[in-house]
Coordinates of N, CA and C in Angstrom, one line a residue:
X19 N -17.0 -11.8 -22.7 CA -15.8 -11.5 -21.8 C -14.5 -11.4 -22.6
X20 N -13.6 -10.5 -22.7 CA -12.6 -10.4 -22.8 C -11.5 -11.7 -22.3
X21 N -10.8 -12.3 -23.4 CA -10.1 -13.5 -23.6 C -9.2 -13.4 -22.2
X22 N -8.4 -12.3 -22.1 CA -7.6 -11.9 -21.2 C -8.3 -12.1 -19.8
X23 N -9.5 -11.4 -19.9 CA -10.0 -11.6 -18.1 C -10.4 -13.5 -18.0
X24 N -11.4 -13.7 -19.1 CA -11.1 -15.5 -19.2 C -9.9 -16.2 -18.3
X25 N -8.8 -15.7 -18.9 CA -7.3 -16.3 -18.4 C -7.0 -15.7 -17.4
X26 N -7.4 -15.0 -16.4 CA -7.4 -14.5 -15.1 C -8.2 -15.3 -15.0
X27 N -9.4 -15.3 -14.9 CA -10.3 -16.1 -13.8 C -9.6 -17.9 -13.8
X28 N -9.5 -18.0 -15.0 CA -8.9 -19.6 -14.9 C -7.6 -19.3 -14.0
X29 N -6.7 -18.9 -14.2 CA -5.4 -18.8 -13.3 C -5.7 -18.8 -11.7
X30 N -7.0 -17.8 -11.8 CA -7.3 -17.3 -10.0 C -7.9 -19.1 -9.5
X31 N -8.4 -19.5 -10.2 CA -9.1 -20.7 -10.1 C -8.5 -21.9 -10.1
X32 N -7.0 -21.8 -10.4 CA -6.2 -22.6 -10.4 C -5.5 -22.3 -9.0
X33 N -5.4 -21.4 -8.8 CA -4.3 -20.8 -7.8 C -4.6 -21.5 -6.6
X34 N -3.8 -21.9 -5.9 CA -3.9 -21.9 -4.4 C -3.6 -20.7 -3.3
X35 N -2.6 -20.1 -3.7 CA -2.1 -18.6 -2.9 C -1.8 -17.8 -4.2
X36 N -3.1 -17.1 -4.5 CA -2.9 -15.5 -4.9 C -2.4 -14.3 -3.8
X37 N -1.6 -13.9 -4.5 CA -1.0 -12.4 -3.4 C -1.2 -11.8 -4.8
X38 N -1.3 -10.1 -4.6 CA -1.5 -8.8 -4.8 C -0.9 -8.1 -4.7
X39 N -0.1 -7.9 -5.8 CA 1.1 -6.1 -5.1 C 0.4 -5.3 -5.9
X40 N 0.1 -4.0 -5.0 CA -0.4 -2.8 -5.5 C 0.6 -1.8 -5.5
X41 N 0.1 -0.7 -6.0 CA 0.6 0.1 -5.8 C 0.4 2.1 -6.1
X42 N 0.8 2.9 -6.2 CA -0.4 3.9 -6.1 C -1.0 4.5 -7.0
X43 N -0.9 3.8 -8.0 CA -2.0 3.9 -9.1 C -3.9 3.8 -9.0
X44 N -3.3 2.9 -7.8 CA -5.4 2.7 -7.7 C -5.0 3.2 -6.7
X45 N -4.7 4.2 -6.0 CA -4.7 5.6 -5.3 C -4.9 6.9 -5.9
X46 N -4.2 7.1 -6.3 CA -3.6 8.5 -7.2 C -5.1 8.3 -7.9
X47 N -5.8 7.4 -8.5 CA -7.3 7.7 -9.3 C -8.3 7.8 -8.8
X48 N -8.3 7.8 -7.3 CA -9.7 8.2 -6.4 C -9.1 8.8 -5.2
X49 N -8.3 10.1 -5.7 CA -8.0 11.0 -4.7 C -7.0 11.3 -4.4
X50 N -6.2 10.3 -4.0 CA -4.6 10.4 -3.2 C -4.1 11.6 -4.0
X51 N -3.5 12.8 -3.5 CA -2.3 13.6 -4.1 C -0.8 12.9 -3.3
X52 N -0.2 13.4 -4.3 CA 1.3 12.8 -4.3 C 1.6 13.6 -3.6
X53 N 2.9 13.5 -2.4 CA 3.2 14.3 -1.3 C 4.2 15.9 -1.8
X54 N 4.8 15.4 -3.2 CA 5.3 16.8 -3.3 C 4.3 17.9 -4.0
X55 N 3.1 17.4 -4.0 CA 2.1 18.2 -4.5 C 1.6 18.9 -3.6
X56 N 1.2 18.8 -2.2 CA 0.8 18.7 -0.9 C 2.2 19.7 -0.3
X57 N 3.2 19.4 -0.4 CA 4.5 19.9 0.7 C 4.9 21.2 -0.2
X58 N 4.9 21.3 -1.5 CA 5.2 22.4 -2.3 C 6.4 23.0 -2.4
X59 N 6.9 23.6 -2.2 CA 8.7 23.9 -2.6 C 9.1 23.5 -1.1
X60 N 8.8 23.3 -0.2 CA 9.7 22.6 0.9 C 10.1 21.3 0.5
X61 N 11.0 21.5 1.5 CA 11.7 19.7 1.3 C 11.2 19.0 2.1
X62 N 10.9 17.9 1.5 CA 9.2 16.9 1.9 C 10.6 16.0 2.9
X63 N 11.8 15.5 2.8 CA 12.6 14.8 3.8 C 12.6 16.2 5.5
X64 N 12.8 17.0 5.1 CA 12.3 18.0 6.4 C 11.7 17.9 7.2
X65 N 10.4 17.9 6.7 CA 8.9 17.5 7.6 C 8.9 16.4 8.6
X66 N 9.8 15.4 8.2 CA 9.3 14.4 8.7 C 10.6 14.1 10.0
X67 N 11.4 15.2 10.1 CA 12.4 15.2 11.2 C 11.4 15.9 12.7
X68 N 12.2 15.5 13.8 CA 11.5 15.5 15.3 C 11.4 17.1 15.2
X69 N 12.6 17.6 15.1 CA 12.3 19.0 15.0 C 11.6 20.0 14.2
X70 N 11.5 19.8 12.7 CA 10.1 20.4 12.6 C 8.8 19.9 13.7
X71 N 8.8 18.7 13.6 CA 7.2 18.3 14.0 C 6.9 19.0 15.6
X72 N 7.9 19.2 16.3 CA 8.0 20.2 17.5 C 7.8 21.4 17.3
X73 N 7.7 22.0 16.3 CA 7.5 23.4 15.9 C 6.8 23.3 15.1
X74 N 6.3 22.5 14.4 CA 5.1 23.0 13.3 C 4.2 21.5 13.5
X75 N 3.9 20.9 14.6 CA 2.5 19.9 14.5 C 1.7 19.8 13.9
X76 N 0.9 21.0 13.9 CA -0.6 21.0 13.0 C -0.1 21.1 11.9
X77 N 1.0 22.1 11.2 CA 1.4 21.8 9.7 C 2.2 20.5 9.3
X78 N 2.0 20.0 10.1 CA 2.6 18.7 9.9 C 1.3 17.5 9.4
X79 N 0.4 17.9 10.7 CA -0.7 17.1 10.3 C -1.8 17.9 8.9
X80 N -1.4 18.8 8.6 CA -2.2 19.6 7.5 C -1.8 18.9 6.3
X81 N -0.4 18.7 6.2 CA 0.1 18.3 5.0 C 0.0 17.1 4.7
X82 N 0.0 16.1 5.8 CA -0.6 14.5 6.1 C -2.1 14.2 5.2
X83 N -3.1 15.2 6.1 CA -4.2 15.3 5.4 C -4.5 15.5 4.0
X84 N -3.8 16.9 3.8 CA -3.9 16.5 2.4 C -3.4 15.6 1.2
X85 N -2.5 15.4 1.5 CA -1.7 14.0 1.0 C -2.6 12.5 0.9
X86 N -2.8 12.6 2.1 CA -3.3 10.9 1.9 C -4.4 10.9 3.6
X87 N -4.5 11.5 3.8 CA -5.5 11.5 5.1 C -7.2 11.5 4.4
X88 N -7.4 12.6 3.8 CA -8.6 13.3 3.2 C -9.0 11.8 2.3
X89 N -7.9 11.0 1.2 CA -8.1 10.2 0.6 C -8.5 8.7 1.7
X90 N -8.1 8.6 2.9 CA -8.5 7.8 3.5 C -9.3 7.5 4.3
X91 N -10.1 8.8 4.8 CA -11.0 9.0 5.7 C -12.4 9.8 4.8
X92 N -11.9 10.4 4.4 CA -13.2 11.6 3.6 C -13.6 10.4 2.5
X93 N -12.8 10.3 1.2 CA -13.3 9.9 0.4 C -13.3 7.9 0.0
X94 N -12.4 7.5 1.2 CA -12.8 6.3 1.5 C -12.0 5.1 0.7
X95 N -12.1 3.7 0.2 CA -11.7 3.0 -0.4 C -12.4 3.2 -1.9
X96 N -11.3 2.7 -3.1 CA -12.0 2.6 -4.7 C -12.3 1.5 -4.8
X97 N -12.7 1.0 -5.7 CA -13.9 -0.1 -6.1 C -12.7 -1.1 -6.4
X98 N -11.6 -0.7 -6.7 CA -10.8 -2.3 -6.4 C -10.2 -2.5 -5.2
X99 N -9.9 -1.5 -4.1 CA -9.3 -1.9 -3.0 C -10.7 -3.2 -2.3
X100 N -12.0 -2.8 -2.5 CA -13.7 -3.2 -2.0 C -13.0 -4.6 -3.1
X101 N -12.9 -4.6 -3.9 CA -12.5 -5.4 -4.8 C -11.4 -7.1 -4.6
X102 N -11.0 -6.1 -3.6 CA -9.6 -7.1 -3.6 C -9.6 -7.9 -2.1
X103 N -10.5 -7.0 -1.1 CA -10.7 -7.3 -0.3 C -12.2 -8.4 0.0
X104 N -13.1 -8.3 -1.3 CA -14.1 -9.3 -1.3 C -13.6 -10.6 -1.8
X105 N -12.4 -10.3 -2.7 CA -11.3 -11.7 -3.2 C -11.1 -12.9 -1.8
X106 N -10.3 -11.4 -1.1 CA -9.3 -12.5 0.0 C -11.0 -13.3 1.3
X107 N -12.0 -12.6 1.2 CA -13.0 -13.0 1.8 C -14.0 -14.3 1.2
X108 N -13.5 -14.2 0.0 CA -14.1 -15.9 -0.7 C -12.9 -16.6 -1.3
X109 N -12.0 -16.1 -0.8 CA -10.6 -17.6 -0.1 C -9.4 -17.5 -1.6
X110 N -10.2 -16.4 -2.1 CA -9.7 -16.2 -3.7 C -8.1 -15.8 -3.8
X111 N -8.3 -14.6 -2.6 CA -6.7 -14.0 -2.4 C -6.4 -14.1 -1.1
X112 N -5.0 -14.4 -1.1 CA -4.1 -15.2 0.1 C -3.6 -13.9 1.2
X113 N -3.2 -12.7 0.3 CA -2.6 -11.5 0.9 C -2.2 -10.3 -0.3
X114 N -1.7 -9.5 0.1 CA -1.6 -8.2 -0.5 C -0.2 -7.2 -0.2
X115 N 0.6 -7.2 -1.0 CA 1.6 -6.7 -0.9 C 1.7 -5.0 -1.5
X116 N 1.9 -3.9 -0.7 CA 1.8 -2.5 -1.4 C 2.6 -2.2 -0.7
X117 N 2.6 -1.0 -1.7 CA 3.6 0.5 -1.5 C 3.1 1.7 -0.8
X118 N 1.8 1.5 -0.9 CA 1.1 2.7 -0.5 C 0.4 2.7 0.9
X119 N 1.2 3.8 1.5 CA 0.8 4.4 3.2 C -0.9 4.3 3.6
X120 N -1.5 4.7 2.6 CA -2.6 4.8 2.9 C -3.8 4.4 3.5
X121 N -3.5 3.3 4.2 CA -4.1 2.1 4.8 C -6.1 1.5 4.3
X122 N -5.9 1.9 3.0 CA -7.2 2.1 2.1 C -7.3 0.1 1.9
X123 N -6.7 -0.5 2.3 CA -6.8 -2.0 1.9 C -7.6 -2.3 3.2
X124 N -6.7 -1.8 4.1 CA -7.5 -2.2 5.3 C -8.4 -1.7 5.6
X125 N -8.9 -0.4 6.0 CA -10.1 0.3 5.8 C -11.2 -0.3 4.9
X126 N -10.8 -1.2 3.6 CA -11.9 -1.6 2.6 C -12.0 -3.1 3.1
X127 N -11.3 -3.6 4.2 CA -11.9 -5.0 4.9 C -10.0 -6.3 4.6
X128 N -9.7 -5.8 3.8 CA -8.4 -6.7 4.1 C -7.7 -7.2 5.4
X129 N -7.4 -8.1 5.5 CA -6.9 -8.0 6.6 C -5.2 -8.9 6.2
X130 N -5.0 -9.5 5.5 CA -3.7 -9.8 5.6 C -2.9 -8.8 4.5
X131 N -2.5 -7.8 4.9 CA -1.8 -6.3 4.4 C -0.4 -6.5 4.4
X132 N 0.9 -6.7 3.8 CA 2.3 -6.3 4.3 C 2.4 -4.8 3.5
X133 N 2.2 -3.5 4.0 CA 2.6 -2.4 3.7 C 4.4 -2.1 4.1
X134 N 5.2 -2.1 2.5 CA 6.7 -2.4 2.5 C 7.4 -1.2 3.1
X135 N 6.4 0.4 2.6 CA 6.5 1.6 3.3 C 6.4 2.0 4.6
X136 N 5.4 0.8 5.2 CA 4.9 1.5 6.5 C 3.8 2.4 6.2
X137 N 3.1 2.5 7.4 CA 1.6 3.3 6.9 C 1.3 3.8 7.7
X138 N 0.2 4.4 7.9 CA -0.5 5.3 9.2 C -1.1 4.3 10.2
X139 N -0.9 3.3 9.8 CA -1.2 2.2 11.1 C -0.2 1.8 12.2
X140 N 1.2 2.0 12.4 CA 2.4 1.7 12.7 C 3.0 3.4 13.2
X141 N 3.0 3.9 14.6 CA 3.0 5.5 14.9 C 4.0 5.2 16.1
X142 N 4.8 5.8 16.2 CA 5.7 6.3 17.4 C 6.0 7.7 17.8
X143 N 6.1 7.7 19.1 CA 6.1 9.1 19.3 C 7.8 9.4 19.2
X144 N 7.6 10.6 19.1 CA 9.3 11.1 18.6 C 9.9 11.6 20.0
X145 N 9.4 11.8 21.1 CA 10.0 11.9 22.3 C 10.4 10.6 23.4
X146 N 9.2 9.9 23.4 CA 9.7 8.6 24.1 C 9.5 7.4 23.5
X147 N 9.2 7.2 22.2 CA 9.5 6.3 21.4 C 8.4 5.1 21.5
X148 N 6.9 5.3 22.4 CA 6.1 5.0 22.6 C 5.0 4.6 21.4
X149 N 5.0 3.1 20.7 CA 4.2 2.7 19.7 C 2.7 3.1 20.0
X150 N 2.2 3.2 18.5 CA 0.5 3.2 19.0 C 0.2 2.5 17.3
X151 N -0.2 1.4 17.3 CA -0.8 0.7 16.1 C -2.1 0.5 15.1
X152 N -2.5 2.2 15.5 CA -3.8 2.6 15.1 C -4.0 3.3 14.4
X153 N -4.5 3.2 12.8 CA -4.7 4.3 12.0 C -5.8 5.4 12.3
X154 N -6.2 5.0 13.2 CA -7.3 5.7 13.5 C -6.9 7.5 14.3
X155 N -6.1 7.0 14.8 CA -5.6 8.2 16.0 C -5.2 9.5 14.5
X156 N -5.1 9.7 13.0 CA -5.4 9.9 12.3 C -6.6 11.1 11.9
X157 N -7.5 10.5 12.7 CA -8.7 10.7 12.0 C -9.8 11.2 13.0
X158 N -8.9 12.6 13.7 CA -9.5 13.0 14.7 C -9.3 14.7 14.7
X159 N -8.9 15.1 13.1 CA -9.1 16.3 13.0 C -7.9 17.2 13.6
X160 N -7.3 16.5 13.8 CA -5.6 17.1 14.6 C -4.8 16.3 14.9
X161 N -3.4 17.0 14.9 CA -2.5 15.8 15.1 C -2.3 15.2 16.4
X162 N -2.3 13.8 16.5 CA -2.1 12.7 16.7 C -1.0 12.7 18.1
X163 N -1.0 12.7 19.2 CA -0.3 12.6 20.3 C -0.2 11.5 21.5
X164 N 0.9 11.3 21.8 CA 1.5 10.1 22.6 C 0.6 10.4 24.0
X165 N 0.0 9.1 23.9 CA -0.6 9.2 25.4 C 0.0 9.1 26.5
X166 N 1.2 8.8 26.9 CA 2.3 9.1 27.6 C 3.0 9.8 28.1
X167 N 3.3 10.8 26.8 CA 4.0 11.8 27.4 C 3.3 13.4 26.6
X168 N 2.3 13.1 25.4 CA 2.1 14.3 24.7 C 2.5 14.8 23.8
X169 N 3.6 14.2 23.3 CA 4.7 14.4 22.3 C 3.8 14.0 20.5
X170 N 4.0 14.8 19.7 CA 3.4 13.9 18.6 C 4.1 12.7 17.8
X171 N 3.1 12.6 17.2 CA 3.2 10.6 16.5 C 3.6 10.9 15.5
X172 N 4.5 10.0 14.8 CA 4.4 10.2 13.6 C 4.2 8.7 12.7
X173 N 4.1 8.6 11.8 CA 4.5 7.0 11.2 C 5.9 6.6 11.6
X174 N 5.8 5.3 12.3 CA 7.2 5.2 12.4 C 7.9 5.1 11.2
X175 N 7.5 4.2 10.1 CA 8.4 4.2 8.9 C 9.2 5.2 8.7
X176 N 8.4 6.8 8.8 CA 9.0 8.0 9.0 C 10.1 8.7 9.6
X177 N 10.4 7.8 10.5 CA 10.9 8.3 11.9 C 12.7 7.5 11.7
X178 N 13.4 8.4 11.0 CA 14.8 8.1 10.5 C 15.5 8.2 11.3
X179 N 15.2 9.5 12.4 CA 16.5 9.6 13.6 C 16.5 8.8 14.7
X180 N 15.6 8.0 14.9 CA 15.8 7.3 15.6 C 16.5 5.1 15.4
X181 N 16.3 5.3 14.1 CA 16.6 4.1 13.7 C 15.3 3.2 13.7
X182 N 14.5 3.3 14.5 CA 13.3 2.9 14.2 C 12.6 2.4 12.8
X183 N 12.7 3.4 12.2 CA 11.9 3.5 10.8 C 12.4 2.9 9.7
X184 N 13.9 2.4 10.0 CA 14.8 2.1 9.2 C 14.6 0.7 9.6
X185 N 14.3 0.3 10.8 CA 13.7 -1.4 11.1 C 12.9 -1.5 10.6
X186 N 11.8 -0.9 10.5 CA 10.4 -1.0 10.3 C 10.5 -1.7 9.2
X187 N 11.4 -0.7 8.0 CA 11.1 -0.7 6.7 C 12.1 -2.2 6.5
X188 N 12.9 -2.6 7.0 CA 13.9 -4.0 6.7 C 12.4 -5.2 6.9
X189 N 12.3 -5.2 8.4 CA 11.2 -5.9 8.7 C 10.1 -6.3 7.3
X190 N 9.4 -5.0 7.4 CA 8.2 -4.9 6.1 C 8.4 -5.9 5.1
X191 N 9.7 -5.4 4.6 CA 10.1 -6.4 3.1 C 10.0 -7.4 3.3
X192 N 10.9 -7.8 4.1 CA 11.1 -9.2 4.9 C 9.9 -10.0 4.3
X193 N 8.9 -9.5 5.4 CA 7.3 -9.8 5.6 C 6.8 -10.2 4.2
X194 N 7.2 -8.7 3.3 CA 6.4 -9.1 2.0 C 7.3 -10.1 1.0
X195 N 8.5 -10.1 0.9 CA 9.3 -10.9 0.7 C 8.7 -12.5 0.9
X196 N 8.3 -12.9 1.8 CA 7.9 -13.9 2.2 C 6.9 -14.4 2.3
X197 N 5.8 -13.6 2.1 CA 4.7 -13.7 1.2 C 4.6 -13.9 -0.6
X198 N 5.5 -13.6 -0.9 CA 5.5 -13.3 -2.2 C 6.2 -15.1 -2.6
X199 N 7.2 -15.3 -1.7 CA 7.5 -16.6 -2.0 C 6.5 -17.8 -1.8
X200 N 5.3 -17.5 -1.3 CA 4.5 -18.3 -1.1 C 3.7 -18.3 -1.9
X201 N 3.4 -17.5 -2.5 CA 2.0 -17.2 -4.0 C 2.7 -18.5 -5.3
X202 N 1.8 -19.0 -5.6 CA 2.0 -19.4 -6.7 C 0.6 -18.9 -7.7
X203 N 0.4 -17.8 -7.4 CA 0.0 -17.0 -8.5 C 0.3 -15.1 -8.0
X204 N 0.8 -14.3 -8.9 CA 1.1 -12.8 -8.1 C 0.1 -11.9 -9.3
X205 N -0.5 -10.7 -8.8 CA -1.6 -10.0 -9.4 C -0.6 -8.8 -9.3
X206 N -0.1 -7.7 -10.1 CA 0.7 -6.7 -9.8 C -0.6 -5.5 -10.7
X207 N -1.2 -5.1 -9.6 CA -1.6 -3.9 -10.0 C -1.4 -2.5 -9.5
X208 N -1.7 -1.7 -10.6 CA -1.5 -0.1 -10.3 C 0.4 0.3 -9.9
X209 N 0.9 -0.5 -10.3 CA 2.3 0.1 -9.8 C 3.2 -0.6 -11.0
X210 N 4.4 0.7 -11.4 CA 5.6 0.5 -12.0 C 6.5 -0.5 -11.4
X211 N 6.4 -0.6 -10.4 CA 7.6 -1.8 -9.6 C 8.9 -1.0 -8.7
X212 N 8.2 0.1 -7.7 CA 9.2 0.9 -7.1 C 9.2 -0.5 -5.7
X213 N 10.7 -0.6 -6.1 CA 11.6 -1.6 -5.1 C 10.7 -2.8 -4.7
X214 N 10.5 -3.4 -6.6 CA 10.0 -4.7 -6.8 C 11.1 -5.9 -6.8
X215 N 12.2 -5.4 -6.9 CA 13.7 -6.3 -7.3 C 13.8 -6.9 -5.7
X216 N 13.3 -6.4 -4.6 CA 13.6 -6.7 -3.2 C 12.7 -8.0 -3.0
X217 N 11.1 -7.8 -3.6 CA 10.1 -8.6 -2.9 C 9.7 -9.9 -4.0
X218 N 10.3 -9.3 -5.4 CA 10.2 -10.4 -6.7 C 11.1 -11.4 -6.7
X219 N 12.6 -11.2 -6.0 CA 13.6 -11.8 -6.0 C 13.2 -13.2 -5.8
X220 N 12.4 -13.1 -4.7 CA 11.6 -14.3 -3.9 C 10.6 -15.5 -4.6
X221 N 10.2 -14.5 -5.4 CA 9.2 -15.3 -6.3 C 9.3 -16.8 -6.9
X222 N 8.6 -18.1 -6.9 CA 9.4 -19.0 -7.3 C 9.0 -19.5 -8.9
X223 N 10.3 -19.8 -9.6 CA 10.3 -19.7 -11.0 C 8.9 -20.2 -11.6
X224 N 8.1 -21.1 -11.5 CA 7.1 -21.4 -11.1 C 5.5 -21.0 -11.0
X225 N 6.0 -19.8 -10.6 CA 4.8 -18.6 -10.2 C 4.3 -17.6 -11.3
X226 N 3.4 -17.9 -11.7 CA 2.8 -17.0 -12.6 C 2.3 -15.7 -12.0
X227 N 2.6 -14.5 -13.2 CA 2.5 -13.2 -12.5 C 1.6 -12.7 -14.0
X228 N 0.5 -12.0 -13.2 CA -0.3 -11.3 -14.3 C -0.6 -9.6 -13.8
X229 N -0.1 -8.6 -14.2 CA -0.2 -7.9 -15.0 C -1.5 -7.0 -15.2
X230 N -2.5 -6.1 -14.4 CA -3.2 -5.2 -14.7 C -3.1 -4.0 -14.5
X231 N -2.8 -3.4 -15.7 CA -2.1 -1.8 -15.8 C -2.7 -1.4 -17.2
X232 N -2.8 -0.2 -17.4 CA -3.3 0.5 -18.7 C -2.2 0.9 -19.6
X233 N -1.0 1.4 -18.4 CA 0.2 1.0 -18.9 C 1.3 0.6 -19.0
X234 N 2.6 0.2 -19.7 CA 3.7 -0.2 -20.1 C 4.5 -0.1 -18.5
X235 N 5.0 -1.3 -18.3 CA 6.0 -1.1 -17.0 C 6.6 -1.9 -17.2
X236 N 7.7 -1.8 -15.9 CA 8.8 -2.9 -16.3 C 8.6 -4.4 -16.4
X237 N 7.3 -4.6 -15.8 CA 6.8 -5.9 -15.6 C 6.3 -6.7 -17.1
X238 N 6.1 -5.7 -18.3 CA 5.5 -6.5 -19.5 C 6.6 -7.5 -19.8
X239 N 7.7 -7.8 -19.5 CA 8.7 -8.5 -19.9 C 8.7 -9.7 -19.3
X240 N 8.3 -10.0 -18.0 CA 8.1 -10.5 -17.2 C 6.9 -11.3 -16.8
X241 N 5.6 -10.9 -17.2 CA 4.3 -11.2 -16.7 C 4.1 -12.7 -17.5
X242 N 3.3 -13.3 -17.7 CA 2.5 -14.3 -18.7 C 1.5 -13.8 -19.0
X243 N 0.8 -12.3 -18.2 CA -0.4 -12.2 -18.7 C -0.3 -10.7 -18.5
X244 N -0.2 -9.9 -19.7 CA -0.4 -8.3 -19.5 C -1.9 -7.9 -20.1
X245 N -2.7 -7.3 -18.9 CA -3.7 -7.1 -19.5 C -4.1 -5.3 -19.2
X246 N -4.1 -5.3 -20.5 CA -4.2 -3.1 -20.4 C -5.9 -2.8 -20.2
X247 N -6.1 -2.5 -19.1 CA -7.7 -2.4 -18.8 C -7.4 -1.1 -17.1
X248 N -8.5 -1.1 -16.6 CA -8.7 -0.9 -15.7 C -8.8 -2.3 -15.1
X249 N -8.0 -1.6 -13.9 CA -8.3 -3.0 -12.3 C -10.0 -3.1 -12.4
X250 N -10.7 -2.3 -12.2 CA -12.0 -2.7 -11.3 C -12.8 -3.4 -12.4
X251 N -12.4 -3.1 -13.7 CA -13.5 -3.9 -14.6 C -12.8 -5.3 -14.8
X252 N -11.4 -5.6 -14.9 CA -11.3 -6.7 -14.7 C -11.5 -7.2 -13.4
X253 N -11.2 -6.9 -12.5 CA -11.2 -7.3 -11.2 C -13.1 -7.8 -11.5
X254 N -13.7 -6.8 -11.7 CA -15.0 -6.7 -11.7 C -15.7 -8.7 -12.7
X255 N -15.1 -8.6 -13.9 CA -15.0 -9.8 -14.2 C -15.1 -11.2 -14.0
X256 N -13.6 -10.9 -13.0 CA -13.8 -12.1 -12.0 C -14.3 -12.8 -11.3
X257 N -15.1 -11.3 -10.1 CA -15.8 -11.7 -8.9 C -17.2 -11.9 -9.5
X258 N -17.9 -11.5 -11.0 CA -18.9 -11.9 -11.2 C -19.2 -12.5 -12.7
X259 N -18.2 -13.3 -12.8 CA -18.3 -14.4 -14.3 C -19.7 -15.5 -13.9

């Protein structure tokens, strides 16, 4: 075994509350396309106003799909989301802090999630403002409508004109914020650290943060433990030393 995964398992084994920030790196490598890949010379802030989605629904939900729908439903969870979620189920990991909409943590069995973005689990209708807290309404081959009034759903995170989404997203951090002050161990995989200064602030001096990425991020300065591998073979390590 690699010295480095050694000093993970000892750290995870020391830990009382492991948390997890991901982020869309262990997306982006089993499938996810990035949304301006998906939206193409439109302006991807557009889409997500009431008025497109009143005039173009299904291209609304077309562009969803291919972005991050197809990766959550078709091709399913990667061997570390399965990974991270057989952690928190042998008492190993506490919770899971990401960036990514995709609700692939949950889907692969997590259950304590703070998604900072908001995700396809968290839907409001853009007419009467009517929640529905189900990723699932998703994954029905068309877009997604308020049982209420008929109006389509959107993620609320998404949903700017109403101010809604702009709570959502205070709330979220909050959430992960406060999770993150509880870890006295933090696992930062697959992510550069987009609007990590919000949820690290928290962290207590105390708390060891380790580091699996292939590559250089803002965190090598920071970690005690940078280890350049793939998540799932170290991850892999772990769960069967």
């Amino acid at each position: 075994m690699r010295n480095e995964y050694a000093q993970l398992k000892e750290y995870m084994d020391q830990s009382r509350k492991t948390v997890a920030v991901t982020g869309a790196g262990i997306s982006y490598l089993y499938g996810m396309r990035r949304l301006k890949q998906s939206v193409g010379r439109m302006n991807a802030g557009r889409i997500f106003s009431a008025s497109y989605l009143r005039k173009n629904p299904e291209r609304f939900y077309a562009i969803m799909k291919d972005a991050f729908l197809d990766a959550t439903f078709v091709k399913g969870p990667s061997t570390v989301h399965k990974q991270l979620a057989e952690l928190e189920r042998q008492g190993k990991l506490y919770g899971i802090v990401t960036q990514n909409l995709d609700c692939l943590h949950t889907v692969a069995g997590s259950k304590n999630v703070i998604e900072f973005q908001g995700s396809f689990r968290d839907n409001i209708c853009i007419d009467c403002g009517t929640r529905c807290f189900d990723y699932q309404v998703w994954n029905q081959g068309h877009m997604p409508r308020c049982e209420k009034c008929g109006a389509p759903l959107i993620p609320t995170a998404f949903n700017r004109e109403s101010g809604a989404g702009s709570e959502v997203s205070r709330e979220s951090m909050r959430k992960a914020a406060d999770l993150i002050s509880q870890a006295d161990l933090v696992l930062v995989i697959g992510t550069t650290g987009f609007r990590s200064e919000e949820y690290l602030s928290r962290m207590r001096d105390e708390t060891k943060l380790v580091q699996i990425n292939p590559s250089e991020t803002q965190f090598d300065r920071i970690a005690d433990l940078n280890i350049r591998a793939d998540a799932a073979e170290a991850l892999d390590a772990v769960l069967n030393r």
